[in-house]
GROMACS .gro file of C-alpha atoms in nm:
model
  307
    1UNK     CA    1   2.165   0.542  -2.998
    2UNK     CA    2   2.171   0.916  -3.033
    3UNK     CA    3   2.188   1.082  -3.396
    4UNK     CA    4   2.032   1.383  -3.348
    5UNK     CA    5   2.000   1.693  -3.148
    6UNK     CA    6   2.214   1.837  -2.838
    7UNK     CA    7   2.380   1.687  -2.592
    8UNK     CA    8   2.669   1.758  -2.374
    9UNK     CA    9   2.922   1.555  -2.237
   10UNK     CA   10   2.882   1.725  -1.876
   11UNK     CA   11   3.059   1.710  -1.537
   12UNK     CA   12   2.826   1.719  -1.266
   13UNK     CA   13   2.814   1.678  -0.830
   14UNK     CA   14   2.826   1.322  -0.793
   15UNK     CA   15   2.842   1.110  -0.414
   16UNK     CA   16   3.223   1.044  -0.519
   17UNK     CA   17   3.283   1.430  -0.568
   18UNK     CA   18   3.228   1.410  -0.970
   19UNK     CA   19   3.064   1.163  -1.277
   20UNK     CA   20   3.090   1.199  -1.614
   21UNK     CA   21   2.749   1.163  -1.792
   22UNK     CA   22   2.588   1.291  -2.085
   23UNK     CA   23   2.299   1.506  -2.075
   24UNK     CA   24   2.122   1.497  -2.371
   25UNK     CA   25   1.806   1.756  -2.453
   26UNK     CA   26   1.731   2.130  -2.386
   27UNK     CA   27   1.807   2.330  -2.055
   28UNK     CA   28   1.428   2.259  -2.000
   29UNK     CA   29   1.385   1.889  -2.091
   30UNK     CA   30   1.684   1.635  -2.106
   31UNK     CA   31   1.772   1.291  -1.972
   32UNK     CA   32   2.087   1.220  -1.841
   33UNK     CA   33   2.238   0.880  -1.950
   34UNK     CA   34   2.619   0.670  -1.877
   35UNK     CA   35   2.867   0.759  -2.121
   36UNK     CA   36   2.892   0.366  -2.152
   37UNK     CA   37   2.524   0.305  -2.210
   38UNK     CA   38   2.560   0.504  -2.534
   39UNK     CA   39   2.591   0.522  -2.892
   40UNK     CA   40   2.655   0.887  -3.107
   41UNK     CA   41   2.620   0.838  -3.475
   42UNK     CA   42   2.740   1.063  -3.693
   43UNK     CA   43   2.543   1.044  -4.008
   44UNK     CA   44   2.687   1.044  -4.379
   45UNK     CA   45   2.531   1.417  -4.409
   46UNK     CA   46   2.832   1.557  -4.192
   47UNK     CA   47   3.081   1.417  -4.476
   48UNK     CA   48   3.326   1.719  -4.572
   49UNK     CA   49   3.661   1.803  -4.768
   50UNK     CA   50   3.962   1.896  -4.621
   51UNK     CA   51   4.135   2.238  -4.743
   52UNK     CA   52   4.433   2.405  -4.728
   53UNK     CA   53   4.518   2.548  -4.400
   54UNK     CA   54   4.368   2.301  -4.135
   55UNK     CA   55   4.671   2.076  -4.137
   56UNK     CA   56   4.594   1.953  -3.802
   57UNK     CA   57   4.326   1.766  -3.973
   58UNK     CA   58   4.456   1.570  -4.301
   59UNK     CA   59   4.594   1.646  -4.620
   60UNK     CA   60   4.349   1.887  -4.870
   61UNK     CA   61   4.081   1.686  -5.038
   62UNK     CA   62   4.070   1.365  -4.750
   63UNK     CA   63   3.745   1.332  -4.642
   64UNK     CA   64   3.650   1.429  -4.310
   65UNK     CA   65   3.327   1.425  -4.081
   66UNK     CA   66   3.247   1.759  -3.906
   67UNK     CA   67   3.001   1.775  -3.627
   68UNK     CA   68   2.992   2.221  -3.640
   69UNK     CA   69   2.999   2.417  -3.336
   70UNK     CA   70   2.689   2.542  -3.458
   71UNK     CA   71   2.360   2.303  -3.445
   72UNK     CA   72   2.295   2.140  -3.766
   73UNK     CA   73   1.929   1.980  -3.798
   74UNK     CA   74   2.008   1.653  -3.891
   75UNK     CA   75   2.295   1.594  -3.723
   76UNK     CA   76   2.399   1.552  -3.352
   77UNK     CA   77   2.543   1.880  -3.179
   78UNK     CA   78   2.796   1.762  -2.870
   79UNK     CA   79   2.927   1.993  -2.652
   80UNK     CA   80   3.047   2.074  -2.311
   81UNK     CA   81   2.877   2.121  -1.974
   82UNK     CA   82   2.971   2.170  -1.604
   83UNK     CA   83   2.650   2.396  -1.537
   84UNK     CA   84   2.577   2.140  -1.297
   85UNK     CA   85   2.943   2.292  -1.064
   86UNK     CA   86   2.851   2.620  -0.887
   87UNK     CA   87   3.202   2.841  -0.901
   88UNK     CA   88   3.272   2.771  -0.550
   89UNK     CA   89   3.221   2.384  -0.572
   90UNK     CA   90   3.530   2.385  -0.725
   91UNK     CA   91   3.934   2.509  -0.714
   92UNK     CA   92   3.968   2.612  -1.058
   93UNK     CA   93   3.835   2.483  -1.413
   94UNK     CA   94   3.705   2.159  -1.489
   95UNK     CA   95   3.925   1.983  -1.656
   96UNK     CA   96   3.807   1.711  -2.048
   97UNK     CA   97   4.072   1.467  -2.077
   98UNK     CA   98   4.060   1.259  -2.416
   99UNK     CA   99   4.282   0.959  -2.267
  100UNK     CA  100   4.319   0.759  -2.576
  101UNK     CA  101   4.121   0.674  -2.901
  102UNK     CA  102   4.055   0.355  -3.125
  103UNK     CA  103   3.877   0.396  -3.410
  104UNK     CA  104   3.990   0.381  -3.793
  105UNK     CA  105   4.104   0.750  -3.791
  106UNK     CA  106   4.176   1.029  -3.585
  107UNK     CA  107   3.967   1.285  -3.383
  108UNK     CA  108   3.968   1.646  -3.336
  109UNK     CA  109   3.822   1.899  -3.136
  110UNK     CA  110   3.856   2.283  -3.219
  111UNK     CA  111   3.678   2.612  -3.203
  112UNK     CA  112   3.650   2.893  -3.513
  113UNK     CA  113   3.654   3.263  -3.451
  114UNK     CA  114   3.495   3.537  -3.608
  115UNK     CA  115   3.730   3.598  -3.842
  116UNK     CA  116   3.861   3.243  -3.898
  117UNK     CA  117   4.108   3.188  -3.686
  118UNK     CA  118   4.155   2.857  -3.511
  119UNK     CA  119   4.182   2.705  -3.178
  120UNK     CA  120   4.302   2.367  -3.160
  121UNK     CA  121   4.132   2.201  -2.792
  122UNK     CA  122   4.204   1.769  -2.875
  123UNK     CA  123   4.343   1.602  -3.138
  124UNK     CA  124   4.423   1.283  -3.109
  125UNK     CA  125   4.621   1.330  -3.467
  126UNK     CA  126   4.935   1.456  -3.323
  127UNK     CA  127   4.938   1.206  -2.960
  128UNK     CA  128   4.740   1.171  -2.675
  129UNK     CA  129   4.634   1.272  -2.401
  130UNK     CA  130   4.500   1.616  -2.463
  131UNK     CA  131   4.348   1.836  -2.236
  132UNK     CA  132   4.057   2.063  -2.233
  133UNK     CA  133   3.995   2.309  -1.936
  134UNK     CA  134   3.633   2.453  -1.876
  135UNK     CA  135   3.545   2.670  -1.656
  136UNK     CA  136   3.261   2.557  -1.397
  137UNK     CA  137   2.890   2.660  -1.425
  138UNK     CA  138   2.942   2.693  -1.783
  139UNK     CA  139   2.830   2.505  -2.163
  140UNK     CA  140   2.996   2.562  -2.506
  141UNK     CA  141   3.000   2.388  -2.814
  142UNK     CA  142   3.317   2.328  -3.055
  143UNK     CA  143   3.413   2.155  -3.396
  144UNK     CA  144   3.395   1.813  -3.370
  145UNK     CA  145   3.544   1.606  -3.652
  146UNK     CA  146   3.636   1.250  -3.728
  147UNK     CA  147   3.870   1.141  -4.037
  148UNK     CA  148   3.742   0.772  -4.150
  149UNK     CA  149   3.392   0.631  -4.123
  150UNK     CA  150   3.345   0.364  -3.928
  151UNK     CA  151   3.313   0.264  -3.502
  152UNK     CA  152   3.558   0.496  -3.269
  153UNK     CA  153   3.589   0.467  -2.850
  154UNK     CA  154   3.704   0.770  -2.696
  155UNK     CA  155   3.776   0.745  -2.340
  156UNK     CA  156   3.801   1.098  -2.125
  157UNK     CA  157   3.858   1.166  -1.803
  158UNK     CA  158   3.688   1.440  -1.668
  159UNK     CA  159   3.819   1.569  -1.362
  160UNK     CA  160   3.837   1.918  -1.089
  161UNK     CA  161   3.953   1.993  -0.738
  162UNK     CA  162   3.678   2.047  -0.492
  163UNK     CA  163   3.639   2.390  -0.302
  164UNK     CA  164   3.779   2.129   0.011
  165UNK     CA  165   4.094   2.055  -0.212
  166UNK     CA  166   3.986   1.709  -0.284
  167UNK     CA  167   4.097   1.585  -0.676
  168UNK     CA  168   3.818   1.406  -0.781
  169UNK     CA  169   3.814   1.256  -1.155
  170UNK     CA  170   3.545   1.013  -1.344
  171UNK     CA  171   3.662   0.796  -1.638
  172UNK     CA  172   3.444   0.666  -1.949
  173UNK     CA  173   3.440   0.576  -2.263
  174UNK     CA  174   3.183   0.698  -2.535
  175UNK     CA  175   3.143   0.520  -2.800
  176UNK     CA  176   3.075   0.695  -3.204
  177UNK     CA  177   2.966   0.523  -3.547
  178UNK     CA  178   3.078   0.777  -3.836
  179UNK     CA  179   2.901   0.746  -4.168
  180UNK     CA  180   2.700   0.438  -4.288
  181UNK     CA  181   2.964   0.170  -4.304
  182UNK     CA  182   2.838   0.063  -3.944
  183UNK     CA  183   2.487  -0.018  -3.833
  184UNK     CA  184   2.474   0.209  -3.504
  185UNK     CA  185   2.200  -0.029  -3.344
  186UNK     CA  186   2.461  -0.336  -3.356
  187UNK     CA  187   2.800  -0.130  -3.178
  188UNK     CA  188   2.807  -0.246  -2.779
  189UNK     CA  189   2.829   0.068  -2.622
  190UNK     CA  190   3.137   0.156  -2.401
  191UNK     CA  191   3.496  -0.009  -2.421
  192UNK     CA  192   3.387  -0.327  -2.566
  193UNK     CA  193   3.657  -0.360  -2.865
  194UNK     CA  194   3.461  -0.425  -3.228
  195UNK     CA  195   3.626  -0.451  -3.524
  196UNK     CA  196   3.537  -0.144  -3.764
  197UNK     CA  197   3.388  -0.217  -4.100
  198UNK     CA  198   3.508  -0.090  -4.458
  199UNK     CA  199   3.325   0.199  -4.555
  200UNK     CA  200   3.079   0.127  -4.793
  201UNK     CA  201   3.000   0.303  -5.115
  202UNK     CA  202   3.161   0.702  -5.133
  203UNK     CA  203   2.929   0.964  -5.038
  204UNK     CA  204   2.963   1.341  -5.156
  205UNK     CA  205   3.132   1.619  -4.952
  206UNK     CA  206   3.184   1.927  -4.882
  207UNK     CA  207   3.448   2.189  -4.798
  208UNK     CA  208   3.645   2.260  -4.493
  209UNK     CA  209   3.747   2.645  -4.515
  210UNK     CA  210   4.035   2.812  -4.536
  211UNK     CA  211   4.124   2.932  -4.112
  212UNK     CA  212   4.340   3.225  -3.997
  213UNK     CA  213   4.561   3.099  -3.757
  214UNK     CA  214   4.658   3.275  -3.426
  215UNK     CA  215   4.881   3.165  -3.171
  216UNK     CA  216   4.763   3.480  -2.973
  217UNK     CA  217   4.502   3.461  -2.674
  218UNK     CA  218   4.222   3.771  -2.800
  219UNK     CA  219   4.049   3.929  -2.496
  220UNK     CA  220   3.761   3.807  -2.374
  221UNK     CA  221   3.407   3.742  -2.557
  222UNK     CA  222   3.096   3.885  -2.554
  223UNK     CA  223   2.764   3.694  -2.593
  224UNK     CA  224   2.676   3.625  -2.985
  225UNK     CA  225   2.369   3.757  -3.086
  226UNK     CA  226   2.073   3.488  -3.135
  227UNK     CA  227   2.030   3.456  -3.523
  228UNK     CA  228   1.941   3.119  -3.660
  229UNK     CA  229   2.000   3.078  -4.033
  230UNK     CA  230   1.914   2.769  -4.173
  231UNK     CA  231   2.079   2.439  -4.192
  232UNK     CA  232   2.210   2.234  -4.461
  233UNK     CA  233   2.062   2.175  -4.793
  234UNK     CA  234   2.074   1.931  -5.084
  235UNK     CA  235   1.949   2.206  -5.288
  236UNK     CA  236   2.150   2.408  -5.554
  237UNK     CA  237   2.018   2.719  -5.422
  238UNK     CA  238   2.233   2.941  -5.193
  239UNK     CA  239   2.222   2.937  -4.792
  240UNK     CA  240   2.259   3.200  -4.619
  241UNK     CA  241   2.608   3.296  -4.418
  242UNK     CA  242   2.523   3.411  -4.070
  243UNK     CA  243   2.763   3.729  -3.941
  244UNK     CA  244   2.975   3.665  -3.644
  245UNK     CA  245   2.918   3.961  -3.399
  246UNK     CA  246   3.120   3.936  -3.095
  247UNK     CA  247   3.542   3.830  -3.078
  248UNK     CA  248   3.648   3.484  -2.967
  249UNK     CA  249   3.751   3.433  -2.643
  250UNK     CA  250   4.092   3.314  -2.454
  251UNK     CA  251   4.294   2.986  -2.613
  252UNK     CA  252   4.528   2.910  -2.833
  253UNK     CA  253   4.410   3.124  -3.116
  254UNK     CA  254   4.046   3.167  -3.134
  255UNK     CA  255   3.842   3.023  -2.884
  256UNK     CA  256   3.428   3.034  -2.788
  257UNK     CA  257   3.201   3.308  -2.736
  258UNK     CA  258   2.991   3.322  -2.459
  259UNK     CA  259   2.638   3.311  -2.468
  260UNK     CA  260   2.326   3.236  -2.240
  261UNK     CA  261   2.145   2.913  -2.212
  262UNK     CA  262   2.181   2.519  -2.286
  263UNK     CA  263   2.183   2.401  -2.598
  264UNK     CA  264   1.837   2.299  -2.795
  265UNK     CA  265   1.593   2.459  -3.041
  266UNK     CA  266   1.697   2.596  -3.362
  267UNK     CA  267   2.036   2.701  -3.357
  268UNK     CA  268   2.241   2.764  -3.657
  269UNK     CA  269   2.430   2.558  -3.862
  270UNK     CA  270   2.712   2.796  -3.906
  271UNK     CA  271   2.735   2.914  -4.215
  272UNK     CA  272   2.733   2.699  -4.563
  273UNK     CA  273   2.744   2.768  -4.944
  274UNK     CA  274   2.552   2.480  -5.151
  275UNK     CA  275   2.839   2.412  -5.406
  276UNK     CA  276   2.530   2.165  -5.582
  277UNK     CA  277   2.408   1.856  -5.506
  278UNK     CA  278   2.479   1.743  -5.156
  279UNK     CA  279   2.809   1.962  -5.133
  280UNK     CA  280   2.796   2.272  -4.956
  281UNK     CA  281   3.113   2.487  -4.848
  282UNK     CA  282   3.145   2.542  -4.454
  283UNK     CA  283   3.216   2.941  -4.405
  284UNK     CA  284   3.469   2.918  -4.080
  285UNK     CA  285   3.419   3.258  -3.998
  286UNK     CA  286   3.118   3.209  -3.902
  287UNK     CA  287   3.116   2.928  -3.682
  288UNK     CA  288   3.066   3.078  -3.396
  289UNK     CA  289   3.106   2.889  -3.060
  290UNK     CA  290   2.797   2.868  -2.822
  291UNK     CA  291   2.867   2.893  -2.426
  292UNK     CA  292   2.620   2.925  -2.160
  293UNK     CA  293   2.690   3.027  -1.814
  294UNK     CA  294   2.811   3.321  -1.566
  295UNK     CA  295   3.187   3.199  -1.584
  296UNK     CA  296   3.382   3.275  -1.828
  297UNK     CA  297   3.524   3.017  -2.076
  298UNK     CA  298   3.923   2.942  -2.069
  299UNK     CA  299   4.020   2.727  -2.382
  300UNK     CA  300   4.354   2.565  -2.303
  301UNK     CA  301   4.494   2.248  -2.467
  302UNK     CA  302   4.771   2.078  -2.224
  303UNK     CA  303   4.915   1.753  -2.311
  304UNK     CA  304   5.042   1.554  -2.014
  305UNK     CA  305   5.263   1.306  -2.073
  306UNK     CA  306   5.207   0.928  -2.030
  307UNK     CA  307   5.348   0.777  -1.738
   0.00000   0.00000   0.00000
């Protein structure tokens, strides 16, 4: 069970042409594991309110569980890796394919710009499957959230063309616990089915912002700069907003920066308000998405259809 720190959901060389694993750690020490050999818990401290303008998500005030594109101590940080792909191991991007979902609410996956605006990547909300498309030797992070507590199975296919034209693709399912409803260390990893518990008693939240949305690709990005405000508090007192430097990159609306290195250390939390007591307001200007890598980052969401 993993409920803390980085990891990445990576694509990497594999004697089939490509597997799916997660890597989780620092660019200098990390442990790759099977996507079905895992657990992720989200813990009750990533408990937020929705608000107007992210539609995508829920109605205003319905609780939702954000995982922030920027590293919260506390909490686990997921992102996205195919540093292990050289750009001419593969034709092309690397393509994240959330298949289907089960779980006791719906999923999303979406990056913040600098100034707000939105970039919706999966979201199982609106019908799946949903498409991501990463460009290889590259790592970013993104919004993760979840709308219910309780056990959710998200299956992905992760898939590229080789530089020999070979279409190569890897299949699993992770498996999450969101909020305290669930003990993480009884939930079978992988596709085993499990019925999801009732929530148990309510926990406080906190506030989803307000987005700009832009159906406009901006240019490309340049690498953020490397502040690290803190994290969340409990406290009454005020946290500090970071500043994001550097425009969002390709996508439907705002997508990623670019930036150098793996995930690990001390990254911010993006930036948060304490409202009081366990309540804090998210500030979605400046989450800032984290990339690592010499290739550029292409945000696209496709939808295939079923067949």
């Amino acid at each position: 069970m993993i409920d803390n720190g980085h990891l990445d959901l990576a694509a990497r060389p594999a004697e089939n042409g490509l597997a799916f694993q997660i890597k989780e750690g620092t660019s200098q020490n990390y442990a790759w594991h099977e996507p079905g050999t895992v657990v992720l818990h989200v813990k009750p401290a990533a408990k937020r309110k929705i608000e107007e303008g992210y539609a995508f998500l829920g109605e205003p005030g319905d609780p939702v569980w954000l995982l922030p594109m920027r590293q919260v101590d506390g909490l686990v940080w997921p992102g996205w890796s195919t540093e292990e792909f050289t750009t001419a191991d593969v034709r092309g991007d690397v393509s994240f394919r959330l298949d289907s979902v089960q779980g006791p609410g719906s999923v999303a996956v979406f990056s913040t710009g600098a100034t707000g605006g939105v970039s919706v990547g999966l979201d199982s909300r609106d019908g799946l499957p949903d498409e991501l498309h990463h460009s290889a030797h590259a790592h970013s992070h993104w919004n993760w959230t979840f709308t219910a507590e309780g056990v959710y199975r998200t299956t992905f296919t992760v898939g590229a063309t080789l530089a020999d034209g070979r279409t190569v693709s890897d299949t699993e399912t992770l498996a999450w616990v969101v909020g305290n409803g669930t003990d993480p260390s009884t939930v079978v990893p992988g596709d085993d089915a499990e019925p999801t518990p009732a929530p148990t008693s309510p926990e406080p939240s906190a506030t989803v912002p307000t987005p700009s949305v832009s159906d406009t690709p901006p240019p490309s990005a340049s690498p953020p700069s490397s502040a690290a405000p803190p994290g969340p508090t409990e406290d009454a007192g005020p946290v500090p907003v970071p500043e994001a430097s550097h425009p969002a990159t390709t996508g439907r609306g705002a997508g990623p920066a670019n930036t150098s290195g793996s995930g690990g250390g001390s990254a911010p939390a993006g930036g948060l308000a304490a409202t009081g007591s366990g309540a804090a307001v998210v500030a979605g200007g400046a989450l800032a998405a984290l990339i690592a890598g010499s290739g550029a980052f292409i945000a696209a969401r496709r939808r295939r259809t079923a067949r």
